[in-house]
Coordinates of C-alpha atoms in Angstrom, one line a residue:
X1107 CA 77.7 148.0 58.4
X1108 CA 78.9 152.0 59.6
X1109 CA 75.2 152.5 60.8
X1110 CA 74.8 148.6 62.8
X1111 CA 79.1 150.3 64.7
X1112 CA 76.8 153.8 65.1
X1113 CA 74.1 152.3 66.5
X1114 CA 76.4 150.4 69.1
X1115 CA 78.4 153.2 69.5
X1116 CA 75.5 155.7 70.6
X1117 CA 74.8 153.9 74.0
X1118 CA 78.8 152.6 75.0
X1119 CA 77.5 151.6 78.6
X1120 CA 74.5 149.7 77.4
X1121 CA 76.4 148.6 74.6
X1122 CA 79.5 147.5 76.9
X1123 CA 76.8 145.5 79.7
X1124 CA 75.0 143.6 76.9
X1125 CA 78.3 142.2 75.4
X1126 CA 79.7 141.4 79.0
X1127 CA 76.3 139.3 79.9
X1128 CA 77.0 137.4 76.4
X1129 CA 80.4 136.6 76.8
X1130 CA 79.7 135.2 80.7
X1131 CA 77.7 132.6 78.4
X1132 CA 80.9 132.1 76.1
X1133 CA 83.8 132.2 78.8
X1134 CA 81.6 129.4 80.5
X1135 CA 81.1 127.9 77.2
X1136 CA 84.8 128.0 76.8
X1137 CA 85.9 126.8 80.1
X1138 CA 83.5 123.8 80.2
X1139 CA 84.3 122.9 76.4
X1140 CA 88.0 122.7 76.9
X1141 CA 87.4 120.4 80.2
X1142 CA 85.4 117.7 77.8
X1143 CA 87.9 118.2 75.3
X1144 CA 90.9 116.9 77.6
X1145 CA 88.8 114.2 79.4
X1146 CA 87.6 113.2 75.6
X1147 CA 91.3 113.1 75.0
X1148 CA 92.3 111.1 78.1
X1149 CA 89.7 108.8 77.0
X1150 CA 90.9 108.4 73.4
X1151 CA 94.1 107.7 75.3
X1152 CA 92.9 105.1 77.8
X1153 CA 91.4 103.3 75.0
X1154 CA 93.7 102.8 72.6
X1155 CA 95.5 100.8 75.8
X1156 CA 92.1 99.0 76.8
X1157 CA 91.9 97.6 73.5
X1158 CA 94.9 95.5 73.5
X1159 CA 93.8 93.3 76.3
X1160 CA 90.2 91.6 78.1
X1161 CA 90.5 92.9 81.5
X1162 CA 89.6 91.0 84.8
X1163 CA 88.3 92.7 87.8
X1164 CA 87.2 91.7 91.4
X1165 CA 83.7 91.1 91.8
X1166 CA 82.2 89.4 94.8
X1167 CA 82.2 90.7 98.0
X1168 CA 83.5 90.2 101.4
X1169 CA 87.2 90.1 102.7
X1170 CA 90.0 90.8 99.9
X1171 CA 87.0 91.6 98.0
X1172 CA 89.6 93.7 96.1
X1173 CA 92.0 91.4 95.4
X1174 CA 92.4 88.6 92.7
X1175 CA 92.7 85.2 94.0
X1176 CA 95.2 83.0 92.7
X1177 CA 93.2 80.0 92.1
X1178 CA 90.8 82.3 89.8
X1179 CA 94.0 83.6 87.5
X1180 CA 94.6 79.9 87.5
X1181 CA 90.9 79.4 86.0
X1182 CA 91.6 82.1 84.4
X1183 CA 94.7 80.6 82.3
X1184 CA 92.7 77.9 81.3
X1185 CA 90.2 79.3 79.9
X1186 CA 90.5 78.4 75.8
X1187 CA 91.7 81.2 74.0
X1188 CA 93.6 82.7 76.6
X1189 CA 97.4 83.6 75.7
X1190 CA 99.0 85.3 78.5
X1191 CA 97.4 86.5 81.6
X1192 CA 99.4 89.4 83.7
X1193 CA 99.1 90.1 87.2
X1194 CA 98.6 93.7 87.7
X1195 CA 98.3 95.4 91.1
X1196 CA 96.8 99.3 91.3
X1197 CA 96.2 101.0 94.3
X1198 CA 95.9 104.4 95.5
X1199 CA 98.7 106.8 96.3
X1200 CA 98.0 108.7 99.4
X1201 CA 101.4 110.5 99.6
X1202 CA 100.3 112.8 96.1
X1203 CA 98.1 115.8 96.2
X1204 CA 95.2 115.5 94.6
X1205 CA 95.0 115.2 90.3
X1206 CA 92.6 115.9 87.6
X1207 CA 88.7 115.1 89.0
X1208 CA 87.9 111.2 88.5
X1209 CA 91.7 110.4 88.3
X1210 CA 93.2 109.7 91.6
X1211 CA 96.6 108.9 91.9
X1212 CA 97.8 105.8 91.5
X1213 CA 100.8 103.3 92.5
X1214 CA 101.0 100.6 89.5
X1215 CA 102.9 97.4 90.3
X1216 CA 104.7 96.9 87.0
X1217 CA 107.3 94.5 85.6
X1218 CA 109.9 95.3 83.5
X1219 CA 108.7 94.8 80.0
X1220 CA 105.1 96.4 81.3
X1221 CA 107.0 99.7 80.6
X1222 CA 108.4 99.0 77.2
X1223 CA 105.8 100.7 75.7
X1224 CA 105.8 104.4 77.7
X1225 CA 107.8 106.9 76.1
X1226 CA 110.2 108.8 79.0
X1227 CA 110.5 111.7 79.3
X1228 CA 114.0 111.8 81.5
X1229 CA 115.6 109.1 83.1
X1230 CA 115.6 105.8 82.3
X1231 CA 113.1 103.0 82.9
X1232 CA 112.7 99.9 85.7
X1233 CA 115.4 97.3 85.0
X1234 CA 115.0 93.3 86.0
X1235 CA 116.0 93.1 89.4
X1236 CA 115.9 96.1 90.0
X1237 CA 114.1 97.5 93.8
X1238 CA 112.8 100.3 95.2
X1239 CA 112.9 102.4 92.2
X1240 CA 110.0 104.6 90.6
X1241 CA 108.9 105.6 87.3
X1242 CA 106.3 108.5 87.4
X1243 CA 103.7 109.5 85.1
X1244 CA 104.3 113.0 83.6
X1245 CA 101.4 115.1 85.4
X1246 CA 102.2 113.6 88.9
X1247 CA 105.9 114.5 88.9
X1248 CA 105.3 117.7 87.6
X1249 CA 102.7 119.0 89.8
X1250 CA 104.7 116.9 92.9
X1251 CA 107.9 118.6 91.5
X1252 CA 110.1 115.6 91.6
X1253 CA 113.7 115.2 89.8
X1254 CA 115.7 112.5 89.3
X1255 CA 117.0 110.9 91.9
X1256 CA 114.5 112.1 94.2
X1257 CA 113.2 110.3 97.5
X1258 CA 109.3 108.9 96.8
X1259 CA 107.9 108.0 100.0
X1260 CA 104.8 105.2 99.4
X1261 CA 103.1 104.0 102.8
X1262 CA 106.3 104.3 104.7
X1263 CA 108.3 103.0 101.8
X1264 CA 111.3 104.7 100.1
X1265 CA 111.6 105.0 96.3
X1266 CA 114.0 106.6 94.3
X1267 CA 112.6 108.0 91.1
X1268 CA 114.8 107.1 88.2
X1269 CA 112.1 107.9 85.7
X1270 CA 109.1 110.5 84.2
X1271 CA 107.1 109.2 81.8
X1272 CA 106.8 111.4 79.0
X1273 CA 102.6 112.9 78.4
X1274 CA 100.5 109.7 77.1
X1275 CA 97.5 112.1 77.6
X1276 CA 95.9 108.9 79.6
X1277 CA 95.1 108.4 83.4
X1278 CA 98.6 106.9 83.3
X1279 CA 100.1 110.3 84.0
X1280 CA 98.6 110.2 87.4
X1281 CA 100.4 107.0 88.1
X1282 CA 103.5 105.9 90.1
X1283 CA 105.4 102.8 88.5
X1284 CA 107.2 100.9 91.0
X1285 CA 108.4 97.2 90.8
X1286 CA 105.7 94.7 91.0
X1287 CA 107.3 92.7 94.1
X1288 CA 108.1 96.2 96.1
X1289 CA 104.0 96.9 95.4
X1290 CA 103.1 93.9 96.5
X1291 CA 105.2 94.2 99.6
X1292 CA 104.0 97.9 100.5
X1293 CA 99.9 96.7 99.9
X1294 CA 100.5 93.7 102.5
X1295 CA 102.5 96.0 105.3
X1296 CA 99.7 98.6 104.9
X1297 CA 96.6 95.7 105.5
X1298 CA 96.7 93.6 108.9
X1299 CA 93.8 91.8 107.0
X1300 CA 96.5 90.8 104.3
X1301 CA 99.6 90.2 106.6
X1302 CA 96.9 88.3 108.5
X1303 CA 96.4 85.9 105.8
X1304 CA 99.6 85.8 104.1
X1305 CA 100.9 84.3 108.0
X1306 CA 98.1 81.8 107.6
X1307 CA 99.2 80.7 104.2
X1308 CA 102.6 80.4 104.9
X1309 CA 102.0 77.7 108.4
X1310 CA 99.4 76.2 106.4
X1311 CA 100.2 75.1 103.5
X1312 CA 97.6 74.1 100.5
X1313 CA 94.5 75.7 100.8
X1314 CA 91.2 76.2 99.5
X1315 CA 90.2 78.6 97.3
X1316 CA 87.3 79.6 99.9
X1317 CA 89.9 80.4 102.2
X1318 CA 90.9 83.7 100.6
X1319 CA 94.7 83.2 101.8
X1320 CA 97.3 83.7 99.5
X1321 CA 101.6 84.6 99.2
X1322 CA 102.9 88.1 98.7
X1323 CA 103.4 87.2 94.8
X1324 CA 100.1 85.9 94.8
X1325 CA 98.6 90.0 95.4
X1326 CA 96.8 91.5 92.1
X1327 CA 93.7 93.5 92.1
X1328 CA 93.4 93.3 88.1
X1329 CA 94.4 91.5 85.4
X1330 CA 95.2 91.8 81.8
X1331 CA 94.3 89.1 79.6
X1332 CA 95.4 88.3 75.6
X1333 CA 94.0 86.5 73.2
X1334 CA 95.4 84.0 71.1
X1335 CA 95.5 84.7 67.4
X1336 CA 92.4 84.4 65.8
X1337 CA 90.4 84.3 68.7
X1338 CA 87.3 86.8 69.5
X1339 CA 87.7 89.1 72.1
X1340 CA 84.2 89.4 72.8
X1341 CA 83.8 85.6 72.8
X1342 CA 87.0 85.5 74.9
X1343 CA 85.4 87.8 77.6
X1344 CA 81.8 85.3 77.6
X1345 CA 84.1 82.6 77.9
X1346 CA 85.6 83.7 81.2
X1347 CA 83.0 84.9 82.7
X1348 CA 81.0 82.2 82.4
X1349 CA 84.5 79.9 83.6
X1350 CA 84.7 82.5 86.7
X1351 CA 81.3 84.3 87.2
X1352 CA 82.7 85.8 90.7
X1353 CA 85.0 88.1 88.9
X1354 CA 84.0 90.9 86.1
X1355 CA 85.2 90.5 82.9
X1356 CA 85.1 93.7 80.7
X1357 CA 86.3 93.4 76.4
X1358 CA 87.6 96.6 75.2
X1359 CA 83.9 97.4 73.6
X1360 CA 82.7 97.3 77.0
X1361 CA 85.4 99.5 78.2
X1362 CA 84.9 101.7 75.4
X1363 CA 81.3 102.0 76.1
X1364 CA 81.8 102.7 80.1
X1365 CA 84.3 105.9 78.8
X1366 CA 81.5 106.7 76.3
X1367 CA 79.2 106.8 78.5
X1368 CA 81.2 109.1 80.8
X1369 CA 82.0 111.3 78.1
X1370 CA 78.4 111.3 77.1
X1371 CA 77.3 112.8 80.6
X1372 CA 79.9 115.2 80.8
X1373 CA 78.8 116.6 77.5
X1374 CA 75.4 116.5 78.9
X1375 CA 76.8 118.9 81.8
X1376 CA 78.6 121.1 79.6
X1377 CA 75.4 121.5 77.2
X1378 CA 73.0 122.4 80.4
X1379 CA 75.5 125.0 81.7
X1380 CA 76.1 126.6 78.2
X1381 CA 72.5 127.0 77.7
X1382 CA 72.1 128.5 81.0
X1383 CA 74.7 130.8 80.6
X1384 CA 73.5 132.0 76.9
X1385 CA 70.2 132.5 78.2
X1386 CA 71.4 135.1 80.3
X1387 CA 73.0 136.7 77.8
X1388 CA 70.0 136.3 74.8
X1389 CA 67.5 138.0 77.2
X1390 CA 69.6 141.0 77.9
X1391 CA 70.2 141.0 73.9
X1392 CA 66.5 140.9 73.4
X1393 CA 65.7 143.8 76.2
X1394 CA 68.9 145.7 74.8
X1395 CA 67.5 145.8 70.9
X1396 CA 63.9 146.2 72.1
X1397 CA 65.0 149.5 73.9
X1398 CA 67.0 150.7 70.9
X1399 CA 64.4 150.2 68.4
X1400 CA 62.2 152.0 70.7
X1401 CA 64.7 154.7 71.1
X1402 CA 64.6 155.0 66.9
X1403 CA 61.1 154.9 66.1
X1404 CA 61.7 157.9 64.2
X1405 CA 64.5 157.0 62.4
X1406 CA 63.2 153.9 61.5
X1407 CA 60.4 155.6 60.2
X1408 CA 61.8 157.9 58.2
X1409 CA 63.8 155.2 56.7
X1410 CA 60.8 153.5 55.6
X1411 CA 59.6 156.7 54.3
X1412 CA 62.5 157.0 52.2
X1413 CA 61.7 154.0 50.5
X1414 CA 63.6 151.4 53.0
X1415 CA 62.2 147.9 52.3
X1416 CA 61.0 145.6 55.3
X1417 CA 63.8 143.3 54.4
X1418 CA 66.3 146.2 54.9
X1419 CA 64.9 147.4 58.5
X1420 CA 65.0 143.1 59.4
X1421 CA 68.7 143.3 58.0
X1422 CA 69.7 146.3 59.7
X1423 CA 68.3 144.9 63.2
X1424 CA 69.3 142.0 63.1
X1425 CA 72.8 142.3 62.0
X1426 CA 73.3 144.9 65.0
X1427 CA 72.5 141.8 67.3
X1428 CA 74.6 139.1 65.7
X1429 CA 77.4 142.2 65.7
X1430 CA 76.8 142.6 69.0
X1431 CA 77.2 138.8 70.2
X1432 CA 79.5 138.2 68.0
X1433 CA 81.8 140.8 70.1
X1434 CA 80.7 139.1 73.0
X1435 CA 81.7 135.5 72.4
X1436 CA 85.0 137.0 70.9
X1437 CA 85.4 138.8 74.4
X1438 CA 84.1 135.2 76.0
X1439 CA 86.2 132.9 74.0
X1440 CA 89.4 135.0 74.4
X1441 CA 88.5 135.6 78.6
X1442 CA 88.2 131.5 78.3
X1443 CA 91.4 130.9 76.7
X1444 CA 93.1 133.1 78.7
X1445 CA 91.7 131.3 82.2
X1446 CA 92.5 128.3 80.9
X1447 CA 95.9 128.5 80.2
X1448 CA 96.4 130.5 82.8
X1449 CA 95.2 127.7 85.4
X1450 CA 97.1 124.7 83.2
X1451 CA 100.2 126.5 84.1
X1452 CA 99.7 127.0 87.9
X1453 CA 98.3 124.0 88.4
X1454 CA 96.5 125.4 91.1
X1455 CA 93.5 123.2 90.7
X1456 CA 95.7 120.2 91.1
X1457 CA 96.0 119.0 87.5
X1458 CA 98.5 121.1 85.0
X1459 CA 96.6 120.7 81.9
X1460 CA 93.2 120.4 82.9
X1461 CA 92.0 122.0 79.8
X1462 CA 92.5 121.7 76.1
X1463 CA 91.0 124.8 74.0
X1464 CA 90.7 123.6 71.0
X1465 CA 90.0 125.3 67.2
X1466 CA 86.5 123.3 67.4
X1467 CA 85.7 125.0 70.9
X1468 CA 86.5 128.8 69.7
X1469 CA 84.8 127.7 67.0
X1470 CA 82.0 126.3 68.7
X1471 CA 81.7 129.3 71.2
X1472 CA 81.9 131.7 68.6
X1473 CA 79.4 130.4 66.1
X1474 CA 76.8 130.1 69.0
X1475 CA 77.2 133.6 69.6
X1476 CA 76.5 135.2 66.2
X1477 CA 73.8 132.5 66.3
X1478 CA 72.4 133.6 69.4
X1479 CA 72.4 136.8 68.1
X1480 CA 70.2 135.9 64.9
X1481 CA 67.7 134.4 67.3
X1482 CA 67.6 137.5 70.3
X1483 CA 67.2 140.1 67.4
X1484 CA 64.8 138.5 65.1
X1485 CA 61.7 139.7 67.8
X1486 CA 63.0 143.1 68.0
X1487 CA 63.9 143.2 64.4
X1488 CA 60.3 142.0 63.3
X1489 CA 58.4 145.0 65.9
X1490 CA 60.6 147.6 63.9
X1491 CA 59.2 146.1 60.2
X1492 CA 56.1 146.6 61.4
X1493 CA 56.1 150.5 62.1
X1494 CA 54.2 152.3 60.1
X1495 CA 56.1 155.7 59.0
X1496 CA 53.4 157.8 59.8
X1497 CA 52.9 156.4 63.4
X1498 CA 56.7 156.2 64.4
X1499 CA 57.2 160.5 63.0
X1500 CA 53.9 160.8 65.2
X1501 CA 55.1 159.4 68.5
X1502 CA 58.1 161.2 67.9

């Protein structure tokens, strides 16, 4: 081991740029890893809530081809094995600065009891009755700076925030709750289309369901659906969407399978990016220990003519590149970890807690380093078991 820190030690700059080039690799590594570790943990989040309920999305097109009719949640209802069917109404908040990538945020038209199940922070939830009051989700008020008792302005709308949800780790904490009513109300004042029809409803009366007119209580652009006991969520889900093929009915296996397959590409991304980035770093490992066993032809030699075995020079070789990465992804890991908690604290990419660095990615970024280094200095290592004593002290 003192002759592998020697070795390193004789040529500090070339020693010093070789571990920078590997721990580039490993601070991207790190980076990258700890964003898939968060969105893997906002996913685990999101489904744990997807898989209490079918949900019912819009799916034809045309006008209010975002919206929920309310002659389908009536279809919906009677669907057999349906037990309650919620009206829920999501649309985007313009008035909030951007969030994490892929999570926009989001006003939420709530009832009451649709916030039983958040843990607060501070403040208190929506009460029945209650209007023009706002719950927010934990990231959003943070990063928005909002207190209690704070003025929330939603299309022209005022809200006072009574509530912060505490961290679910979901999209949720992107979200703005306010009362389902006061939604509705805001998404109509914001869409002639929808005041538009909403005016024709009310002079007309009964109308078809072709008509896409509806009331202000009607508004919904999802819905979550439960089962009754004992029945099959997956059969559940057929059943409605053979009952009402325009919409797009989704069980939570489907859901879970759209967020796998998102994590599934973003792991994808973070793989091609780590390889790129250790490739840089393995070929200046390779050129590095090819120059220094070049450099100690002699000494090699003479170790060899001492009685070193081939096994001893591979050893010695080799371990001086695994030392040598190894140093690097410790530099690259640590450089990571520092980046990243320096950016979830500022929030200056729009999202405090953008990524999660984790034991399994310093780990992860460490063990592919020393790896790395077994593969960069096995080529070098086997050129220096093949010199011959008597040629390396002759060159030299």
């Amino acid at each position: 081991m003192f002759s592998v820190w020697r070795s390193l030690c004789r040529r500090p700059v070339r020693t010093g740029l070789t571990v920078a080039g590997v721990a580039i690799g490993i601070f991207a590594l790190t980076i990258l890893g700890g964003m898939a570790e968060r969105m893997q943990q906002l996913a685990a989040g999101s489904m744990a809530v997807w898989a209490r309920s079918v949900a019912v999305l819009p799916g034809r097109a045309g006008p209010f081809s975002e919206l929920i009719l309310p002659q389908q949640v009536e279809r919906v209802r009677n669907v057999p094995g349906v037990a309650e069917v919620r009206l829920r109404l999501e649309f985007p908040f313009a008035g909030a600065r951007g969030g994490i990538p892929g999570l926009a945020p989001m006003v939420s038209g709530v009832r009451p009891d649709d916030l039983a199940p958040v843990p607060l922070q501070s403040g208190r939830r929506i009460g029945e009755g209650e209007r023009e009051v706002a719950v927010a989700g934990s990231s959003l008020a943070e990063r928005e700076k909002w207190r209690i008792g704070d003025e929330v302005e939603v299309y022209g709308r005022t809200f006072v925030l009574i509530g912060v949800a505490a961290p679910l780790l979901t999209p949720a904490d992107e979200w703005l709750y306010v009362p389902l009513a006061d939604a509705q109300e805001v998404l109509v004042t914001a869409s002639p289309l929808l005041q538009t029809a909403i005016g024709q409803r009310d002079g007309a009366g009964a109308v078809s369901e072709h008509d896409g007119l509806f009331r202000i209580e009607d508004v919904a652009t999802r819905l979550e659906v439960t089962w009754a006991a004992g029945a099959d969520p997956e059969e559940l889900t057929r059943r409605i969407q053979q009952e009402v093929p325009e919409l797009t009915a989704l069980s939570p296996h489907m859901m879970e399978e759209l967020v796998r397959e998102r994590l599934r590409l973003l792991r994808a991304v973070v793989l091609a990016g780590s390889i790129v980035g250790l490739a840089v770093g393995a070929v200046s490992v390779v050129n590095m220990m090819l120059v220094s066993v070049t450099e100690r032809r002699a000494e090699i030699a003479l170790k060899r003519a001492l009685g070193a075995t081939t096994g001893r020079i591979l050893r010695d070789v080799v371990g001086e590149s695994v030392l040598l990465c190894t140093l690097g992804g410790i530099v690259g890991v640590a450089g990571g970890g520092v980046l990243a908690h320096l950016l979830n604290a500022s929030g200056i990419l729009g999202y405090k807690g953008l990524f999660l660095v984790t034991p399994r990615v310093v780990a992860t970024g460490v063990l592919m380093s020393a790896v790395l280094g077994s593969l960069a200095g096995l080529g070098p290592a086997l050129h220096a078991a093949k010199l011959s004593p008597a040629e390396g002290l002759r060159r030299d």
